[in-house]
PDB file of C-alpha atoms in Angstrom:
ATOM      1  CA  MET A  15     166.600 111.922 100.189  1.00 68.00           C
ATOM      2  CA  ASN A  16     169.580 108.845  98.962  1.00 72.00           C
ATOM      3  CA  ILE A  17     171.655 112.286  99.653  1.00 80.00           C
ATOM      4  CA  LEU A  18     170.532 112.380 103.318  1.00 78.00           C
ATOM      5  CA  LEU A  19     171.626 108.126 103.850  1.00 79.00           C
ATOM      6  CA  MET A  20     174.882 108.977 102.209  1.00 81.00           C
ATOM      7  CA  VAL A  21     175.349 111.812 104.516  1.00 80.00           C
ATOM      8  CA  LEU A  22     173.714 109.554 107.883  1.00 82.00           C
ATOM      9  CA  GLY A  23     175.957 106.929 106.647  1.00 79.00           C
ATOM     10  CA  SER A  24     178.692 108.500 106.662  1.00 82.00           C
ATOM     11  CA  ILE A  25     178.105 109.801 110.138  1.00 85.00           C
ATOM     12  CA  PHE A  26     178.084 106.179 112.010  1.00 80.00           C
ATOM     13  CA  MET A  27     180.617 105.317 109.955  1.00 83.00           C
ATOM     14  CA  VAL A  28     182.418 108.132 111.224  1.00 82.00           C
ATOM     15  CA  LEU A  29     181.355 107.489 115.026  1.00 83.00           C
ATOM     16  CA  TYR A  30     181.743 103.567 114.635  1.00 79.00           C
ATOM     17  CA  ILE A  31     185.397 104.514 113.653  1.00 83.00           C
ATOM     18  CA  ILE A  32     186.465 106.891 115.994  1.00 81.00           C
ATOM     19  CA  ILE A  33     184.628 104.351 119.011  1.00 78.00           C
ATOM     20  CA  ASP A  34     186.711 101.605 117.431  1.00 72.00           C
ATOM     21  CA  TRP A  35     189.954 103.226 117.481  1.00 70.00           C
ATOM     22  CA  TYR A  36     189.720 104.862 120.844  1.00 65.00           C
ATOM     23  CA  SER A  37     188.469 101.730 122.206  1.00 65.00           C
ATOM     24  CA  PHE A  38     191.642  99.948 120.884  1.00 60.00           C
ATOM     25  CA  ASP A  39     193.945 102.580 121.897  1.00 55.00           C
ATOM     26  CA  LYS A  40     192.948 102.760 125.865  1.00 55.00           C
ATOM     27  CA  GLY A  41     193.275  97.977 125.912  1.00 55.00           C
ATOM     28  CA  LEU A  42     190.259  97.491 125.839  1.00 47.00           C
ATOM     29  CA  ILE A  43     189.684  94.768 123.629  1.00 48.00           C
ATOM     30  CA  HIS A  44     189.929  91.168 124.671  1.00 50.00           C
ATOM     31  CA  LEU A  45     190.423  88.419 123.038  1.00 46.00           C
ATOM     32  CA  ASN A  46     188.506  85.434 125.878  1.00 47.00           C
ATOM     33  CA  THR A  47     190.474  83.010 124.076  1.00 44.00           C
ATOM     34  CA  GLN A  48     193.694  84.333 125.227  1.00 47.00           C
ATOM     35  CA  TYR A  49     192.921  83.431 129.346  1.00 45.00           C
ATOM     36  CA  THR A  50     192.428  80.014 130.947  1.00 45.00           C
ATOM     37  CA  ALA A  51     191.000  79.654 134.543  1.00 44.00           C
ATOM     38  CA  GLU A  52     193.650  79.068 136.129  1.00 45.00           C
ATOM     39  CA  GLU A  53     195.956  82.265 133.637  1.00 49.00           C
ATOM     40  CA  GLN A  54     192.638  85.169 134.179  1.00 47.00           C
ATOM     41  CA  PRO A  55     194.302  87.791 136.132  1.00 47.00           C
ATOM     42  CA  ASP A  56     192.911  88.591 139.913  1.00 47.00           C
ATOM     43  CA  ASP A  57     192.862  92.241 139.707  1.00 47.00           C
ATOM     44  CA  GLY A  58     189.284  92.199 137.786  1.00 46.00           C
ATOM     45  CA  LEU A  59     189.578  94.193 134.961  1.00 47.00           C
ATOM     46  CA  LEU A  60     189.260  91.054 132.621  1.00 52.00           C
ATOM     47  CA  TYR A  61     185.610  92.189 130.593  1.00 51.00           C
ATOM     48  CA  GLN A  62     184.059  90.170 128.152  1.00 57.00           C
ATOM     49  CA  ALA A  63     182.965  93.170 125.473  1.00 59.00           C
ATOM     50  CA  THR A  64     178.693  92.808 124.161  1.00 65.00           C
ATOM     51  CA  TYR A  65     178.697  93.104 120.636  1.00 66.00           C
ATOM     52  CA  ASP A  66     174.491  94.194 119.016  1.00 67.00           C
ATOM     53  CA  GLU A  67     174.111  93.107 115.877  1.00 65.00           C
ATOM     54  CA  PHE A  68     176.605  95.288 113.829  1.00 65.00           C
ATOM     55  CA  GLY A  69     178.884  93.869 115.756  1.00 63.00           C
ATOM     56  CA  LYS A  70     179.716  96.827 117.420  1.00 64.00           C
ATOM     57  CA  ALA A  71     180.780  96.149 120.798  1.00 63.00           C
ATOM     58  CA  ASP A  72     179.656  97.309 123.818  1.00 65.00           C
ATOM     59  CA  PHE A  73     181.889  98.857 127.034  1.00 61.00           C
ATOM     60  CA  SER A  74     178.885 100.356 128.842  1.00 64.00           C
ATOM     61  CA  LYS A  75     178.867  97.656 131.678  1.00 65.00           C
ATOM     62  CA  TRP A  76     183.078  97.541 131.966  1.00 60.00           C
ATOM     63  CA  ILE A  77     183.363 100.894 132.061  1.00 60.00           C
ATOM     64  CA  GLU A  78     180.549 101.231 134.290  1.00 64.00           C
ATOM     65  CA  GLU A  79     182.111  99.172 136.941  1.00 61.00           C
ATOM     66  CA  ASN A  80     185.526 100.058 136.736  1.00 58.00           C
ATOM     67  CA  CYS A  81     184.892 104.174 137.109  1.00 55.00           C
ATOM     68  CA  GLU A  82     183.173 102.127 140.891  1.00 50.00           C
ATOM     69  CA  VAL A  83     186.325 101.343 141.524  1.00 44.00           C
ATOM     70  CA  SER A  84     188.941 104.431 140.593  1.00 43.00           C
ATOM     71  CA  GLU A  85     185.891 106.127 143.033  1.00 44.00           C
ATOM     72  CA  LYS A  86     186.196 103.750 146.118  1.00 47.00           C
ATOM     73  CA  THR A  87     190.521 103.301 146.155  1.00 46.00           C
ATOM     74  CA  ASN A  88     190.559 107.340 144.638  1.00 48.00           C
ATOM     75  CA  THR A  89     193.232 105.986 142.328  1.00 45.00           C
ATOM     76  CA  THR A  90     194.029 107.055 138.800  1.00 47.00           C
ATOM     77  CA  PHE A  91     192.489 104.221 135.309  1.00 45.00           C
ATOM     78  CA  GLN A  92     194.701 101.507 135.050  1.00 49.00           C
ATOM     79  CA  GLU A  93     194.400  99.918 131.718  1.00 49.00           C
ATOM     80  CA  PRO A  94     193.586  96.012 131.648  1.00 49.00           C
ATOM     81  CA  GLN A  95     196.919  93.355 131.256  1.00 50.00           C
ATOM     82  CA  THR A  96     196.953  91.886 128.441  1.00 46.00           C
ATOM     83  CA  ASN A  97     197.942  88.290 128.246  1.00 47.00           C
ATOM     84  CA  PHE A  98     200.919  88.653 125.236  1.00 44.00           C
ATOM     85  CA  GLN A  99     203.726  90.880 125.200  1.00 46.00           C
ATOM     86  CA  SER A 100     205.084  92.211 122.202  1.00 44.00           C
ATOM     87  CA  SER A 101     209.741  91.829 121.484  1.00 44.00           C
ATOM     88  CA  SER A 102     209.884  95.269 122.320  1.00 44.00           C
ATOM     89  CA  ALA A 103     208.539  94.732 126.176  1.00 42.00           C
ATOM     90  CA  VAL A 104     210.445  91.202 126.358  1.00 42.00           C
ATOM     91  CA  THR A 105     213.290  93.195 125.674  1.00 42.00           C
ATOM     92  CA  SER A 106     213.077  95.837 128.153  1.00 44.00           C
ATOM     93  CA  LEU A 107     212.022  93.040 130.395  1.00 43.00           C
ATOM     94  CA  ILE A 108     216.250  92.709 130.637  1.00 45.00           C
ATOM     95  CA  ALA A 109     218.682  94.780 131.938  1.00 48.00           C
ATOM     96  CA  GLY A 110     221.172  96.580 129.763  1.00 53.00           C
ATOM     97  CA  SER A 111     221.407  95.585 126.352  1.00 61.00           C
ATOM     98  CA  PRO A 112     220.423  91.690 125.172  1.00 63.00           C
ATOM     99  CA  GLN A 113     223.614  91.420 123.192  1.00 64.00           C
ATOM    100  CA  LYS A 114     226.010  92.357 126.051  1.00 67.00           C
ATOM    101  CA  ASP A 115     223.668  90.434 128.312  1.00 72.00           C
ATOM    102  CA  LEU A 116     224.385  87.452 125.873  1.00 69.00           C
ATOM    103  CA  LEU A 117     227.616  87.634 125.501  1.00 74.00           C
ATOM    104  CA  ALA A 118     228.795  87.596 129.776  1.00 74.00           C
ATOM    105  CA  GLU A 119     226.153  84.148 129.830  1.00 72.00           C
ATOM    106  CA  LEU A 120     228.649  83.115 126.703  1.00 73.00           C
ATOM    107  CA  GLU A 121     231.507  83.878 128.366  1.00 74.00           C
ATOM    108  CA  LYS A 122     230.157  82.498 131.882  1.00 70.00           C
ATOM    109  CA  GLU A 123     229.340  79.522 130.201  1.00 70.00           C
ATOM    110  CA  LEU A 124     232.829  79.406 128.671  1.00 67.00           C
ATOM    111  CA  GLU A 125     234.556  79.852 131.813  1.00 68.00           C
ATOM    112  CA  LYS A 126     232.741  76.981 133.788  1.00 64.00           C
ATOM    113  CA  THR A 127     234.839  75.183 130.815  1.00 67.00           C
ATOM    114  CA  GLU A 128     237.881  75.826 131.612  1.00 63.00           C
ATOM    115  CA  MET A 129     237.099  76.105 135.238  1.00 66.00           C
ATOM    116  CA  ASP A 130     235.459  71.863 134.955  1.00 76.00           C
ATOM    117  CA  LYS A 131     238.248  71.530 132.053  1.00 81.00           C
ATOM    118  CA  GLY A 132     241.092  72.595 134.787  1.00 81.00           C
ATOM    119  CA  GLU A 133     239.109  70.683 137.772  1.00 84.00           C
ATOM    120  CA  ILE A 134     239.607  67.162 136.299  1.00 86.00           C
ATOM    121  CA  LEU A 135     243.094  67.463 134.889  1.00 85.00           C
ATOM    122  CA  ARG A 136     243.816  68.670 137.650  1.00 86.00           C
ATOM    123  CA  ASN A 137     242.545  65.680 139.386  1.00 85.00           C
ATOM    124  CA  ARG A 138     244.651  64.026 137.022  1.00 83.00           C
ATOM    125  CA  LEU A 139     247.786  64.670 137.686  1.00 81.00           C
ATOM    126  CA  THR A 140     246.829  63.944 141.780  1.00 84.00           C
ATOM    127  CA  GLY A 141     246.041  60.655 140.677  1.00 81.00           C
ATOM    128  CA  LEU A 142     249.973  60.166 138.401  1.00 77.00           C
ATOM    129  CA  ALA A 143     251.532  61.384 141.182  1.00 77.00           C
ATOM    130  CA  GLU A 144     250.003  58.869 143.700  1.00 77.00           C
ATOM    131  CA  CYS A 145     250.965  56.260 140.914  1.00 74.00           C
ATOM    132  CA  GLY A 146     254.199  58.150 140.380  1.00 68.00           C
ATOM    133  CA  ASP A 147     255.600  55.199 137.218  1.00 64.00           C
ATOM    134  CA  ASP A 148     254.625  57.325 133.936  1.00 75.00           C
ATOM    135  CA  LEU A 149     256.859  59.889 134.131  1.00 80.00           C
ATOM    136  CA  GLU A 150     255.731  61.198 130.325  1.00 80.00           C
ATOM    137  CA  ALA A 151     251.512  61.579 131.163  1.00 83.00           C
ATOM    138  CA  ILE A 152     252.835  63.562 134.824  1.00 86.00           C
ATOM    139  CA  ILE A 153     254.224  65.867 132.637  1.00 85.00           C
ATOM    140  CA  GLN A 154     251.876  66.052 129.310  1.00 85.00           C
ATOM    141  CA  THR A 155     249.049  66.567 131.724  1.00 86.00           C
ATOM    142  CA  GLN A 156     251.247  69.607 133.284  1.00 89.00           C
ATOM    143  CA  TYR A 157     250.957  70.674 129.853  1.00 90.00           C
ATOM    144  CA  GLN A 158     247.626  70.474 129.267  1.00 88.00           C
ATOM    145  CA  LEU A 159     246.901  71.940 132.547  1.00 87.00           C
ATOM    146  CA  TYR A 160     249.361  74.720 131.950  1.00 89.00           C
ATOM    147  CA  GLU A 161     247.085  75.732 128.582  1.00 89.00           C
ATOM    148  CA  VAL A 162     244.040  75.771 130.241  1.00 86.00           C
ATOM    149  CA  GLU A 163     245.200  78.486 132.473  1.00 88.00           C
ATOM    150  CA  GLY A 164     247.066  80.351 129.743  1.00 89.00           C
ATOM    151  CA  LYS A 165     250.520  79.524 131.713  1.00 90.00           C
ATOM    152  CA  TYR A 166     252.207  80.020 128.410  1.00 91.00           C
ATOM    153  CA  LYS A 167     256.098  80.632 129.938  1.00 90.00           C
ATOM    154  CA  SER A 168     255.136  77.743 131.923  1.00 89.00           C
ATOM    155  CA  MET A 169     254.499  75.860 129.127  1.00 89.00           C
ATOM    156  CA  ASP A 170     257.679  76.688 127.059  1.00 89.00           C
ATOM    157  CA  ASP A 171     259.636  76.081 129.830  1.00 90.00           C
ATOM    158  CA  LEU A 172     257.651  72.498 130.168  1.00 87.00           C
ATOM    159  CA  LYS A 173     259.205  71.451 127.002  1.00 86.00           C
ATOM    160  CA  GLY A 174     262.469  73.405 126.790  1.00 86.00           C
ATOM    161  CA  GLN A 175     263.381  70.537 130.666  1.00 86.00           C
ATOM    162  CA  PHE A 176     261.784  67.662 128.404  1.00 84.00           C
ATOM    163  CA  PRO A 177     262.526  68.539 125.230  1.00 84.00           C
ATOM    164  CA  GLU A 178     262.239  64.184 124.789  1.00 78.00           C
ATOM    165  CA  TYR A 179     258.288  64.400 125.452  1.00 78.00           C
ATOM    166  CA  PHE A 180     256.785  67.024 123.393  1.00 80.00           C
ATOM    167  CA  THR A 181     259.928  65.701 120.548  1.00 70.00           C
ATOM    168  CA  PRO A 182     256.776  64.627 117.127  1.00 60.00           C
ATOM    169  CA  ALA A 183     257.267  59.968 117.120  1.00 50.00           C
ATOM    170  CA  ILE A 184     259.210  58.652 113.861  1.00 50.00           C
ATOM    171  CA  PRO A 185     256.911  57.039 112.253  1.00 49.00           C
ATOM    172  CA  SER A 186     258.099  53.367 112.013  1.00 47.00           C
ATOM    173  CA  PRO A 187     258.672  52.883 108.537  1.00 45.00           C
ATOM    174  CA  VAL A 188     257.119  50.574 105.272  1.00 43.00           C
ATOM    175  CA  VAL A 189     258.831  47.449 105.362  1.00 41.00           C
ATOM    176  CA  LEU A 190     258.557  46.367 101.693  1.00 39.00           C
ATOM    177  CA  ASP A 191     260.799  43.085 102.350  1.00 39.00           C
ATOM    178  CA  GLU A 192     258.928  41.017 104.237  1.00 37.00           C
ATOM    179  CA  ASP A 193     260.746  38.656 105.770  1.00 39.00           C
ATOM    180  CA  VAL A 194     258.872  35.352 104.285  1.00 38.00           C
ATOM    181  CA  PRO A 195     261.655  33.149 103.082  1.00 41.00           C
ATOM    182  CA  PRO A 196     261.050  30.559 100.507  1.00 43.00           C
ATOM    183  CA  VAL A 197     260.850  26.389 101.487  1.00 41.00           C
ATOM    184  CA  ILE A 198     264.354  26.229 101.661  1.00 38.00           C
ATOM    185  CA  THR A 199     267.442  24.316 104.020  1.00 36.00           C
ATOM    186  CA  GLU A 200     269.024  27.228 105.809  1.00 38.00           C
ATOM    187  CA  CYS A 201     266.517  30.016 106.524  1.00 36.00           C
ATOM    188  CA  ILE A 202     268.828  34.045 106.355  1.00 36.00           C
ATOM    189  CA  PRO A 203     266.433  36.369 107.452  1.00 39.00           C
ATOM    190  CA  GLU A 204     267.735  40.112 107.174  1.00 37.00           C
ATOM    191  CA  HIS A 205     269.372  41.806 108.921  1.00 37.00           C
ATOM    192  CA  SER A 206     272.889  44.368 109.300  1.00 34.00           C
ATOM    193  CA  PHE A 207     275.518  43.418 111.941  1.00 33.00           C
ATOM    194  CA  ALA A 208     278.137  46.662 111.193  1.00 35.00           C
ATOM    195  CA  GLU A 209     277.933  49.275 108.884  1.00 36.00           C
ATOM    196  CA  GLU A 210     281.242  47.763 105.709  1.00 37.00           C
ATOM    197  CA  GLY A 211     284.574  47.651 106.749  1.00 39.00           C
ATOM    198  CA  SER A 212     283.549  48.011 111.205  1.00 39.00           C
ATOM    199  CA  MET A 213     284.245  43.913 111.629  1.00 41.00           C
ATOM    200  CA  GLN A 214     287.841  42.403 110.843  1.00 44.00           C
ATOM    201  CA  LEU A 215     286.628  38.824 109.536  1.00 47.00           C
ATOM    202  CA  LYS A 216     287.673  36.238 111.719  1.00 46.00           C
ATOM    203  CA  GLN A 217     287.208  32.567 111.845  1.00 48.00           C
ATOM    204  CA  LEU A 218     283.714  31.058 113.867  1.00 45.00           C
ATOM    205  CA  ASN A 219     284.042  28.610 115.228  1.00 46.00           C
ATOM    206  CA  PRO A 220     282.803  25.421 113.750  1.00 42.00           C
ATOM    207  CA  SER A 221     280.715  25.394 116.899  1.00 39.00           C
ATOM    208  CA  ASP A 222     278.883  28.390 116.620  1.00 39.00           C
ATOM    209  CA  TYR A 223     278.061  27.732 112.693  1.00 37.00           C
ATOM    210  CA  ILE A 224     276.278  24.072 111.898  1.00 36.00           C
ATOM    211  CA  LEU A 225     276.125  22.801 108.123  1.00 36.00           C
ATOM    212  CA  ASN A 226     274.077  20.406 107.069  1.00 38.00           C
ATOM    213  CA  ILE A 227     276.480  17.801 105.806  1.00 34.00           C
ATOM    214  CA  ASN A 228     274.276  15.884 103.843  1.00 38.00           C
ATOM    215  CA  SER A 229     272.674  17.938 102.178  1.00 41.00           C
ATOM    216  CA  GLU A 230     273.841  18.684  98.203  1.00 41.00           C
ATOM    217  CA  GLU A 231     273.374  22.186  98.379  1.00 45.00           C
ATOM    218  CA  ASP A 232     276.389  22.309 101.189  1.00 45.00           C
ATOM    219  CA  THR A 233     278.574  19.417 100.133  1.00 40.00           C
ATOM    220  CA  SER A 234     278.712  19.366  95.945  1.00 43.00           C
ATOM    221  CA  LEU A 235     281.284  20.594  94.169  1.00 46.00           C
ATOM    222  CA  LEU A 236     279.647  21.843  90.300  1.00 51.00           C
ATOM    223  CA  ASP A 237     281.320  22.884  88.018  1.00 60.00           C
ATOM    224  CA  ILE A 238     281.136  26.822  87.529  1.00 71.00           C
ATOM    225  CA  ASP A 239     282.588  29.763  85.165  1.00 76.00           C
ATOM    226  CA  LEU A 240     283.594  32.540  86.777  1.00 83.00           C
ATOM    227  CA  PRO A 241     286.286  34.710  85.627  1.00 85.00           C
ATOM    228  CA  VAL A 242     289.197  35.035  87.065  1.00 84.00           C
ATOM    229  CA  CYS A 243     289.501  38.148  86.312  1.00 84.00           C
ATOM    230  CA  HIS A 244     286.955  38.880  89.531  1.00 83.00           C
ATOM    231  CA  GLN A 245     288.745  36.740  91.299  1.00 85.00           C
ATOM    232  CA  HIS A 246     290.885  39.401  93.178  1.00 88.00           C
ATOM    233  CA  ARG A 247     288.384  41.884  94.579  1.00 88.00           C
ATOM    234  CA  SER A 248     286.925  38.786  96.837  1.00 91.00           C
ATOM    235  CA  THR A 249     288.113  38.998  99.829  1.00 93.00           C
ATOM    236  CA  ALA A 250     286.387  35.989 101.459  1.00 93.00           C
ATOM    237  CA  GLN A 251     284.425  32.212 100.446  1.00 92.00           C
ATOM    238  CA  ILE A 252     280.844  30.686 101.497  1.00 92.00           C
ATOM    239  CA  ALA A 253     282.745  27.880 102.456  1.00 91.00           C
ATOM    240  CA  GLN A 254     286.313  29.914 104.669  1.00 91.00           C
ATOM    241  CA  ASN A 255     283.147  30.478 107.702  1.00 90.00           C
ATOM    242  CA  LEU A 256     284.455  33.872 108.744  1.00 91.00           C
ATOM    243  CA  GLU A 257     282.555  36.540 110.387  1.00 91.00           C
ATOM    244  CA  GLY A 258     282.230  40.243 109.625  1.00 92.00           C
ATOM    245  CA  THR A 259     282.031  42.192 106.412  1.00 93.00           C
ATOM    246  CA  GLN A 260     283.258  40.283 102.999  1.00 95.00           C
ATOM    247  CA  VAL A 261     282.690  40.316  99.392  1.00 94.00           C
ATOM    248  CA  TRP A 262     282.077  37.266  97.534  1.00 95.00           C
ATOM    249  CA  TYR A 263     282.785  36.378  93.909  1.00 93.00           C
ATOM    250  CA  GLY A 264     280.157  34.273  92.113  1.00 92.00           C
ATOM    251  CA  ARG A 265     277.138  33.677  89.889  1.00 92.00           C
ATOM    252  CA  VAL A 266     273.422  33.279  90.074  1.00 92.00           C
ATOM    253  CA  ILE A 267     272.049  29.704  89.739  1.00 92.00           C
ATOM    254  CA  GLY A 268     268.336  30.523  91.070  1.00 91.00           C
ATOM    255  CA  ILE A 269     265.704  32.577  91.953  1.00 92.00           C
ATOM    256  CA  GLN A 270     262.855  32.284  93.883  1.00 92.00           C
ATOM    257  CA  GLU A 271     261.172  35.568  95.021  1.00 90.00           C
ATOM    258  CA  ARG A 272     263.216  37.944  97.203  1.00 91.00           C
ATOM    259  CA  PHE A 273     265.849  35.028  97.544  1.00 95.00           C
ATOM    260  CA  ILE A 274     268.456  34.635  94.630  1.00 94.00           C
ATOM    261  CA  HIS A 275     270.814  31.038  94.718  1.00 94.00           C
ATOM    262  CA  PHE A 276     274.759  31.707  95.140  1.00 93.00           C
ATOM    263  CA  ARG A 277     277.555  30.152  94.393  1.00 93.00           C
ATOM    264  CA  ASP A 278     281.188  30.363  94.734  1.00 93.00           C
ATOM    265  CA  LEU A 279     284.106  28.762  93.680  1.00 90.00           C
ATOM    266  CA  SER A 280     283.515  26.699  97.533  1.00 90.00           C
ATOM    267  CA  LYS A 281     279.802  26.539  98.151  1.00 91.00           C
ATOM    268  CA  ARG A 282     276.531  27.069  97.453  1.00 92.00           C
ATOM    269  CA  LYS A 283     274.135  29.568  99.209  1.00 94.00           C
ATOM    270  CA  TRP A 284     270.477  31.090  99.828  1.00 95.00           C
ATOM    271  CA  LEU A 285     270.621  35.257  99.804  1.00 95.00           C
ATOM    272  CA  LYS A 286     267.470  37.150 100.865  1.00 93.00           C
ATOM    273  CA  VAL A 287     267.896  40.277  98.269  1.00 93.00           C
ATOM    274  CA  GLY A 288     264.526  41.906  98.991  1.00 91.00           C
ATOM    275  CA  LYS A 289     263.357  43.602  95.232  1.00 89.00           C
ATOM    276  CA  ARG A 290     266.575  44.210  93.952  1.00 90.00           C
ATOM    277  CA  ALA A 291     266.068  39.550  92.845  1.00 90.00           C
ATOM    278  CA  ARG A 292     264.017  41.992  89.749  1.00 88.00           C
ATOM    279  CA  PHE A 293     266.896  42.761  88.498  1.00 88.00           C
ATOM    280  CA  LEU A 294     269.259  39.456  88.164  1.00 90.00           C
ATOM    281  CA  SER A 295     269.036  36.773  86.425  1.00 89.00           C
ATOM    282  CA  ASN A 296     270.401  33.449  85.748  1.00 90.00           C
ATOM    283  CA  GLY A 297     273.790  32.718  85.197  1.00 89.00           C
ATOM    284  CA  ASP A 298     274.949  36.605  86.387  1.00 90.00           C
ATOM    285  CA  LEU A 299     278.082  37.084  87.922  1.00 91.00           C
ATOM    286  CA  LEU A 300     278.263  39.511  90.621  1.00 92.00           C
ATOM    287  CA  LEU A 301     280.218  41.033  94.146  1.00 93.00           C
ATOM    288  CA  VAL A 302     277.921  40.356  96.450  1.00 94.00           C
ATOM    289  CA  HIS A 303     278.799  42.103  99.877  1.00 95.00           C
ATOM    290  CA  VAL A 304     277.538  40.551 103.209  1.00 95.00           C
ATOM    291  CA  ASN A 305     277.857  41.113 107.139  1.00 94.00           C
ATOM    292  CA  ARG A 306     277.766  38.032 108.516  1.00 92.00           C
ATOM    293  CA  LYS A 307     278.045  37.238 111.750  1.00 91.00           C
ATOM    294  CA  GLY A 308     276.847  33.057 112.570  1.00 85.00           C
ATOM    295  CA  ASN A 309     274.838  31.513 110.268  1.00 84.00           C
ATOM    296  CA  LEU A 310     273.464  35.910 110.421  1.00 90.00           C
ATOM    297  CA  VAL A 311     274.235  36.586 107.278  1.00 92.00           C
ATOM    298  CA  SER A 312     272.870  40.524 105.631  1.00 92.00           C
ATOM    299  CA  VAL A 313     273.484  41.610 101.245  1.00 94.00           C
ATOM    300  CA  VAL A 314     274.658  45.342 101.845  1.00 93.00           C
ATOM    301  CA  LYS A 315     275.662  45.457  98.241  1.00 92.00           C
ATOM    302  CA  ILE A 316     275.584  44.168  95.183  1.00 92.00           C
ATOM    303  CA  VAL A 317     277.868  44.121  91.894  1.00 91.00           C
ATOM    304  CA  ARG A 318     277.297  42.977  88.396  1.00 90.00           C
ATOM    305  CA  VAL A 319     280.147  42.299  86.847  1.00 85.00           C
ATOM    306  CA  GLU A 320     278.931  42.207  82.495  1.00 59.00           C
ATOM    307  CA  GLU A 321     280.623  39.625  80.825  1.00 45.00           C
ATOM    308  CA  ALA A 322     281.062  41.423  77.395  1.00 34.00           C
ATOM    309  CA  ALA A 323     283.676  43.548  79.106  1.00 37.00           C
ATOM    310  CA  ALA A 324     285.528  43.258  82.173  1.00 42.00           C
ATOM    311  CA  ASN A 325     285.726  45.883  83.864  1.00 44.00           C
ATOM    312  CA  SER A 326     282.135  47.229  82.969  1.00 49.00           C
ATOM    313  CA  MET A 327     280.301  46.839  86.096  1.00 59.00           C
ATOM    314  CA  GLN A 328     276.266  47.748  87.599  1.00 61.00           C
ATOM    315  CA  MET A 329     274.818  48.273  90.973  1.00 64.00           C
ATOM    316  CA  ILE A 330     271.529  46.859  91.939  1.00 68.00           C
ATOM    317  CA  GLY A 331     272.054  48.134  95.708  1.00 62.00           C
TER     318      GLY A 331
END
């Protein structure tokens, strides 16, 4: 008896599997949750299957209805449509290779972007041409337009014709010696008017150089020890008011930030020497090469004369 039940059970299971496979292969199983009222197809092929107590689907009514449709219309049986598509089905909707089509779309977008950029440059070029007062902007815009259009030879020609607009800008030098004078009676701007030897000395017009006769700094004659062995190296004295390149011979009598208080046999004067002031000390004996124009004095070079040996000198800068 047990064997008979096992045989019948096996037969039942085989039949169930065959029917279930046949139903799946023909697309007869539909998930009713996949459709809303608006999404249901109009061909009338959707059918809600019923299930018995064993969970077996009953499609007899569906088969009967579809057989009648086939007989009336004398058409072949059509598989019911589903509400989803596999990735291969979606891919099949795209003509040609998906990768090639995607690449083509990207190329179209790139071309459109380049066209938009070219149109912007053309409009800008038109506006600049109407103004006509900014040649550099016109040349640069035309150069960018050639680049967008791929006219590389025209780009080279434009650079050759207007090299001044394509030369990299030289960065502004960093000023280490800011022109911040100490609190003194006379401000000496740092400015070089000529190279050494390029100017000949000439007597200044007194109206061009105004002396503060009430200033002790300008009028007092202090005793100062200057070895005579180096006096021949000087070409002028401060009080002579000579203009041009000249050499002063004297001592440092004071230092304040980037300035030195310099004294020769005729007069004393504040000179801006920049960072070189850090290497100088009070009492140093100097040969100072300067350019002078009016009341403007520029220090070109400083040579410190060593007192220990008359011929030993050190160049400060």
